XYZ file of C-alpha atoms in Angstrom:
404
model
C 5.481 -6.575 16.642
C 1.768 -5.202 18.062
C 2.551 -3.397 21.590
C -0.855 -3.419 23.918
C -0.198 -0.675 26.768
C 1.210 2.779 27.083
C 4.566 3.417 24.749
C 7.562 3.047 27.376
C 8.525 6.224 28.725
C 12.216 7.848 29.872
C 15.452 6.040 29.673
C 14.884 3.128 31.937
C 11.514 2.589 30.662
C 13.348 2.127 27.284
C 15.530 -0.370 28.403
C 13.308 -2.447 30.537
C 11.184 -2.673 27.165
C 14.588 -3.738 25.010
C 15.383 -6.240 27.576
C 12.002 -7.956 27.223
C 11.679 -7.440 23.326
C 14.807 -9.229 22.958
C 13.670 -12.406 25.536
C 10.495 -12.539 23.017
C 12.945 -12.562 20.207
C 15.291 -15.577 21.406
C 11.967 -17.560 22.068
C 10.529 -17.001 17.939
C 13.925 -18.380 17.021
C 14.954 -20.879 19.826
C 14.993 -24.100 16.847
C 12.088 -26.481 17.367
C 14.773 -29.365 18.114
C 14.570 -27.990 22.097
C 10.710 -28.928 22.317
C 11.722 -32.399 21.484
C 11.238 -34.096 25.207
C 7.763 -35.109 26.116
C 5.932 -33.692 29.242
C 7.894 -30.293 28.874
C 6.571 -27.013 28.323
C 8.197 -23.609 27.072
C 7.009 -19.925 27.526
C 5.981 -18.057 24.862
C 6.104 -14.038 25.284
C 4.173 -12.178 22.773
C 4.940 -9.239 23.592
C 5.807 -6.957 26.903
C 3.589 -4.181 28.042
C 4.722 -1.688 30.856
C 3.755 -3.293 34.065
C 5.117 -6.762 34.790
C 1.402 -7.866 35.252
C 0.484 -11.019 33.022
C -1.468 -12.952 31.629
C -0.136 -16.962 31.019
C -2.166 -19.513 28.866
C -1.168 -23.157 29.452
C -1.963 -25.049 25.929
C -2.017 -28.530 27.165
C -2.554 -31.774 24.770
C -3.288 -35.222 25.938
C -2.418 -37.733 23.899
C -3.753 -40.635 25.535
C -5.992 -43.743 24.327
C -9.091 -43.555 23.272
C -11.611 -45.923 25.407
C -14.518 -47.766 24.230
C -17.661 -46.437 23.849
C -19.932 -48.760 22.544
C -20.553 -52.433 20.595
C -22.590 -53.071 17.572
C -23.514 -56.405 17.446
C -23.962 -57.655 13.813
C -24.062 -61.421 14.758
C -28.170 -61.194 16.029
C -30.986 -60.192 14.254
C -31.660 -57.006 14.180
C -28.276 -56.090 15.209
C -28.145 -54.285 18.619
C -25.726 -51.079 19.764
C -24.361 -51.516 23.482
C -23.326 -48.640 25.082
C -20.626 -48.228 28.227
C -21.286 -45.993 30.543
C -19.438 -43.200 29.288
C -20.415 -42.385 25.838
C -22.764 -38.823 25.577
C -25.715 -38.167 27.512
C -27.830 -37.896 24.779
C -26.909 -41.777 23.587
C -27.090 -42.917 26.940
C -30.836 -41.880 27.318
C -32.038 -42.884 24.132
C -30.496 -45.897 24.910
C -32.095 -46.241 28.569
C -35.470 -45.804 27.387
C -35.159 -48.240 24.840
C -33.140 -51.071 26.860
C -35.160 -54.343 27.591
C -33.160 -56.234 29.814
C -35.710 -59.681 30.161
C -34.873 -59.360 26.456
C -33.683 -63.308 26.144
C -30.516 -62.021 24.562
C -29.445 -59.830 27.212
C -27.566 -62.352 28.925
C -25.268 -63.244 25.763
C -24.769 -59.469 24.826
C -23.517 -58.582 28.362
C -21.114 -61.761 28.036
C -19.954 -60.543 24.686
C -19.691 -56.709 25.957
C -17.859 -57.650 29.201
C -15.255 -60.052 27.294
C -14.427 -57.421 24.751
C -14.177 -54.800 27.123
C -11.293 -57.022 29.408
C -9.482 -57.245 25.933
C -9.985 -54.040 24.438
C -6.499 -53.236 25.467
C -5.255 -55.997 23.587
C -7.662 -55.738 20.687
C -7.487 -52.165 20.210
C -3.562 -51.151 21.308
C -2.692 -47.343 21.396
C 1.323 -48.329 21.375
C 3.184 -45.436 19.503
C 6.133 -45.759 19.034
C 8.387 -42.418 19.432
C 11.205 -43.231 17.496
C 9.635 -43.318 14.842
C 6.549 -41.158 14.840
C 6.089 -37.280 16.066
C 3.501 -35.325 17.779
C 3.406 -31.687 15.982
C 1.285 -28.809 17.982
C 0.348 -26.027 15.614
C -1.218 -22.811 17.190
C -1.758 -19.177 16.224
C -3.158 -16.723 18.554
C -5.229 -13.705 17.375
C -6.176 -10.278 19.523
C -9.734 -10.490 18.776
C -12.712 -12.736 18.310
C -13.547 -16.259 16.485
C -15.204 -13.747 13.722
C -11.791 -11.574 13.407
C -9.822 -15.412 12.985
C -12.304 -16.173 10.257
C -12.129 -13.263 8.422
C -7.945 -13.827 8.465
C -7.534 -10.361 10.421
C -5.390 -9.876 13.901
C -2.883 -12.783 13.913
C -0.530 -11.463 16.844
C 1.786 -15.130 16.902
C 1.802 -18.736 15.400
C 4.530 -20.968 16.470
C 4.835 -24.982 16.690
C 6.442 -27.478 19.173
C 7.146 -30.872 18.193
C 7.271 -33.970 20.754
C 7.754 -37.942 20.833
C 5.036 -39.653 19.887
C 5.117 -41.944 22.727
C 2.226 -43.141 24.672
C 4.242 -42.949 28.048
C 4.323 -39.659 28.154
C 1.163 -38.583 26.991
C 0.604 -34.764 27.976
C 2.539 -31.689 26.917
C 2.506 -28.257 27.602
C 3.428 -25.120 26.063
C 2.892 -21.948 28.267
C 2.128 -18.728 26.322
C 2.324 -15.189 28.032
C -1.117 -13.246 26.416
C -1.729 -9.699 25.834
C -4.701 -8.354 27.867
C -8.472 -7.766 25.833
C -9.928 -10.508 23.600
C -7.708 -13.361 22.465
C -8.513 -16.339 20.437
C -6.250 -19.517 20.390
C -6.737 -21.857 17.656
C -4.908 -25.319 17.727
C -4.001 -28.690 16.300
C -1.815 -31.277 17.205
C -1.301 -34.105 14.876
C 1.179 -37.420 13.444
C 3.583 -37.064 11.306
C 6.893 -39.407 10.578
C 9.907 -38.396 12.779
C 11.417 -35.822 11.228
C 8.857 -35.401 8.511
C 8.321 -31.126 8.277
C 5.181 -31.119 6.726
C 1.214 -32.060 6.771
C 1.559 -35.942 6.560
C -2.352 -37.649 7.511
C -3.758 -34.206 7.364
C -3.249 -30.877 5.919
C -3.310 -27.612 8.214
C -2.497 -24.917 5.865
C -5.567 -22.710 7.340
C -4.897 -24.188 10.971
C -8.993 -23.110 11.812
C -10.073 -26.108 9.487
C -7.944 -29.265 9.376
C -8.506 -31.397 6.397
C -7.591 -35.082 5.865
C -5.178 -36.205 3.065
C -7.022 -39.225 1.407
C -3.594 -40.208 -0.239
C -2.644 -41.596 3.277
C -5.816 -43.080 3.790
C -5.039 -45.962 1.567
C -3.645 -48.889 3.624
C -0.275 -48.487 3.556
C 0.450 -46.875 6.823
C -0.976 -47.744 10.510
C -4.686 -45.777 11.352
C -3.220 -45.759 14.252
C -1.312 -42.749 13.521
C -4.089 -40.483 12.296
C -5.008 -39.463 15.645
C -5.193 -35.514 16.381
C -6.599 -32.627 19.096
C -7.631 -29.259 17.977
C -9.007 -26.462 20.168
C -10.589 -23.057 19.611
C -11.122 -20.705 22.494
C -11.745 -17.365 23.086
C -10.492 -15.298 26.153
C -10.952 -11.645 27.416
C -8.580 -10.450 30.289
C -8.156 -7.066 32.054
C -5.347 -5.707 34.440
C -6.123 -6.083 37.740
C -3.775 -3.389 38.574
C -2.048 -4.927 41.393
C 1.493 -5.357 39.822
C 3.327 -8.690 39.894
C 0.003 -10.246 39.405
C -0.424 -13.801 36.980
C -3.710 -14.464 35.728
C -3.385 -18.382 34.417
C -5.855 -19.575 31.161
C -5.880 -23.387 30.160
C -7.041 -24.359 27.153
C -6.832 -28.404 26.777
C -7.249 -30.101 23.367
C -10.124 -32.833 22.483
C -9.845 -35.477 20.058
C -12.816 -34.456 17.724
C -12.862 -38.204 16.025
C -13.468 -41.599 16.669
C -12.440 -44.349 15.741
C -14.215 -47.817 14.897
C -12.515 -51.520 14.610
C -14.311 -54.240 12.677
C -13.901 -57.704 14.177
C -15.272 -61.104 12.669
C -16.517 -64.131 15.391
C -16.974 -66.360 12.948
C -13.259 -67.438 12.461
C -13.836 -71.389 13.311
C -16.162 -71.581 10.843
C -14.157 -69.801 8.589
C -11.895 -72.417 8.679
C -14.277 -75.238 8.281
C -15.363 -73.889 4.964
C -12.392 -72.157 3.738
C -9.047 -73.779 2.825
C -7.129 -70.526 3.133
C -5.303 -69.362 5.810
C -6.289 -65.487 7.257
C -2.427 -64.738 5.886
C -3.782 -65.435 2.455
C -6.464 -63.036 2.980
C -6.638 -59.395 3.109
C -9.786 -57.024 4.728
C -11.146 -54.361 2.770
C -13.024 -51.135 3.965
C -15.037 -48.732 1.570
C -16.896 -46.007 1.711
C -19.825 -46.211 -0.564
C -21.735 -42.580 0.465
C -19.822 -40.835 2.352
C -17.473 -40.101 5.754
C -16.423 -36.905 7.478
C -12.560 -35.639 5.792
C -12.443 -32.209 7.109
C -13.537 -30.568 10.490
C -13.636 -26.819 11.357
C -12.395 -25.648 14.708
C -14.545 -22.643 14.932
C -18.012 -24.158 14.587
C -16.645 -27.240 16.079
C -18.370 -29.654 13.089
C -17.224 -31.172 9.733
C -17.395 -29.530 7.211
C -17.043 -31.865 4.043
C -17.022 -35.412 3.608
C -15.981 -38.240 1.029
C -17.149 -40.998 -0.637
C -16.091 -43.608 -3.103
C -12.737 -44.772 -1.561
C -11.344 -47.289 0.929
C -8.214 -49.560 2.196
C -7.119 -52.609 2.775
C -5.564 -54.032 5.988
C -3.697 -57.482 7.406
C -6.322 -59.878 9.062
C -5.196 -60.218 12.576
C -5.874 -63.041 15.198
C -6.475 -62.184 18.384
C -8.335 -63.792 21.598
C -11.307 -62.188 24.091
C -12.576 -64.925 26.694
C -10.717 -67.543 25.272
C -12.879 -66.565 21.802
C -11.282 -66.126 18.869
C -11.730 -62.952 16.821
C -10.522 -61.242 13.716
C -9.488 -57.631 13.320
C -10.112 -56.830 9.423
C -9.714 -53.188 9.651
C -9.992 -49.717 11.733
C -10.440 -46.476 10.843
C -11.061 -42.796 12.182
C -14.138 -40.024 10.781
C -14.608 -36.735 12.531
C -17.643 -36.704 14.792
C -20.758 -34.416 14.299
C -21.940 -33.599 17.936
C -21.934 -36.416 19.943
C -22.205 -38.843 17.350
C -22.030 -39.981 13.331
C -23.275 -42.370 11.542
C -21.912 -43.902 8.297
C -21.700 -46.670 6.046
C -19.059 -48.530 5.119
C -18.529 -51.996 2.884
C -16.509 -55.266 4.268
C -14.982 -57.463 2.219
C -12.248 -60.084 2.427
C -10.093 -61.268 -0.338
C -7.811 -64.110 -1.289
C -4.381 -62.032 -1.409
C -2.865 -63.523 -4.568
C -6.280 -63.042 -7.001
C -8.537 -60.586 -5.406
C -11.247 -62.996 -5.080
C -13.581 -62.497 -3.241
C -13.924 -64.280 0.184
C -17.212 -62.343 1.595
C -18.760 -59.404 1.140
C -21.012 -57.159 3.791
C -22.241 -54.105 1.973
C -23.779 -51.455 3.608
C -22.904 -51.887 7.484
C -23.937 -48.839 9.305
C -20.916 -47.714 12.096
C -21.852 -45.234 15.143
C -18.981 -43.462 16.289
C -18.028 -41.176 19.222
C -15.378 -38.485 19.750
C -12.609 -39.567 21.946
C -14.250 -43.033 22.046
C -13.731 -46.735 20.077
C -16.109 -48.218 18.421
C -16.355 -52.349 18.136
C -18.011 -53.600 14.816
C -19.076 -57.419 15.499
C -20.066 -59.414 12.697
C -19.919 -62.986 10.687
C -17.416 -60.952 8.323
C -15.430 -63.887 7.132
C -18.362 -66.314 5.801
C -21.113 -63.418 5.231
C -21.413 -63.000 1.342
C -23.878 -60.499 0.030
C -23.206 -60.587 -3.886
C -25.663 -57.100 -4.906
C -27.178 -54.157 -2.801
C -28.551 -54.104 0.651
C -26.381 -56.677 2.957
C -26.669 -55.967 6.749
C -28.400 -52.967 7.472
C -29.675 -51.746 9.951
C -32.388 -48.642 11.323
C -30.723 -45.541 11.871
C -31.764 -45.016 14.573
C -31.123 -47.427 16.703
C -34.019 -48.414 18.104
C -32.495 -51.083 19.895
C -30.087 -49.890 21.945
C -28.511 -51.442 25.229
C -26.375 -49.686 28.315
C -24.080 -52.775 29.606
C -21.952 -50.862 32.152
C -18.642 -52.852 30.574
């Protein structure tokens, strides 16, 4: 066990040290069962020094929804992003400078954004459910810098604490008592299946870079779930030499995705055309070029993406102004900066053949960490047969900011 301080010296000294080695001791083996309740925090010791001066980080996730960032609106021509109010700075000026509203569609957009955003809650519903489903916090902490991490050198303490997955209570704590110098705390919290020991959605072997596990990215459990917060932060504390003294830290975790939910308007004239009901249909979502799969903590960027895959999903009907819409699928890609861009193809299938319904290659999806964002298009009776389908520039050269 590293030691930072003078050795303990003389009798008392000795046992003052003992005393505190062995507290540090029953909290490495206390069994991870005890950080079961949400919105609790334990203490972590590392290790004592000689003056009962410390130094306390409070590791603090929030697991709360994310909220919706922007629109893409697939159903004009060209296709137009809308922006809230709260998505980066950098977004929010480009789109500022480019915003027109005497633009005849204005009115109909901000309609559209305004309707979606009263039933985002219902559209896009952050319900986990606790019984079944776990939040697991991984952290180590090193005595040195983000270069001393990388190069796998200094690791002082790694532990985990395991709560409910339960939207309720959305924040936990874990208090950690640091040695004095330069520390860096490195940290993910992620969903797995109640009790379910291991990586499930992603895999955290080197905690500094957490890496998705394209297995589970197949359909067959709810995007919902692959949700997770990561931190990296470096700290450098010295005694102040008054004795009793606490020095508090906080380090709280970001969600370094976002997520994106593709919703068809076109539903009543789906069912003019089509004699199939949306529960004989299933949505499909691939990834022609590529998406973000892995994301590094220290440079806070992905750092490798994949290509060439997808899932499918139940259609869903739901209702925004009395509208109907469809949900055909969601997903999650980790973020570089304050934004990505990527492609993805939608399809929808008859459910007993595979045959094919519609087809929308090539939509281009914006996303934003911590932030949803709604895909709008004709998805149900679109049908692009070869290359090309909806695109649209890059850039986004037409970009709105409807505070929604």
């Amino acid at each position: 066990m590293a030691h930072f301080g003078e050795k303990a010296k003389g009798g008392e000294a000795m046992k003052r040290s003992m005393k505190r080695y062995g507290a540090f001791m029953l909290y490495i083996f206390m069994p991870a069962v005890a950080m079961m309740l949400s919105g609790c925090h334990k203490t972590i010791h590392i290790h004592p020094w000689e003056s009962n001066e410390e130094v306390r980080l409070r590791l603090r996730v929030i697991n709360d929804a994310p909220r919706l960032g922007a629109i893409i609106d697939y159903t004009i021509n060209p296709p137009v992003i809308i922006y809230s109010d709260e998505v980066p700075e950098k977004a929010m000026s480009r789109a500022q400078q480019t915003s027109n509203p005497s633009d005849d569609r204005f009115p109909s957009l901000k309609s559209r954004a305004h309707s979606l955003a009263e039933a985002f809650d219902e559209i896009a519903p952050y319900e986990l459910d606790g019984d079944n489903w776990e939040l697991h916090l991984k952290y180590e902490i090193y005595a040195g810098s983000f270069d001393d991490v990388r190069a796998g050198r200094s690791l002082i303490h790694e532990d985990k604490a395991i709560f409910r997955a339960d939207h309720f209570h959305p924040v936990h704590d874990v208090e950690i008592e640091l040695p004095f110098g330069t520390v860096t705390v490195v940290a993910v919290a992620h969903i797995v299946p109640a009790g379910h020991d291991a990586d499930f959605f992603y895999e955290t072997s080197t905690l500094h870079t957490i890496i998705s596990n394209l297995d589970m990215r197949n359909g067959e459990h709810d995007n919902l779930y692959r949700d997770c917060f990561v931190t990296a932060q470096q700290f450098h504390t010295q005694p102040t030499g008054i004795d009793g003294n606490v020095q508090y830290l906080e380090a709280v975790m970001t969600r370094p995705q976002g997520r994106y939910i593709v919703l068809a308007d076109d539903y009543e004239d789906y069912l003019s055309i089509s004699k199939l009901s949306i529960d004989d249909t299933k949505g499909s979502i691939y990834y022609p070029s590529y998406i973000n799969i892995a994301y590094s903590l220290l440079s806070n960027l992905p750092v490798a993406s994949g290509s060439n895959f997808g899932y499918v999903s139940d259609l869903q009907l739901m209702q925004a102004d009395g509208k109907p819409y469809v949900y055909l699928g969601d997903d999650w890609s980790f973020v570089n900066g304050d934004r990505s861009n990527f492609n993805v193809d939608i399809s929808v299938k008859n459910r007993s053949d595979d045959a094919l319904i519609s087809n929308s290659p090539g939509v281009l999806v914006p996303i934003f960490p911590d932030m949803v964002t709604l895909v709008v298009g004709h998805w149900l009776t679109d049908k692009a047969e070869g290359g090309g389908g909806v695109k649209i520039d890059p850039g986004f050269t037409d970009e709105i900011v409807i505070h929604f």
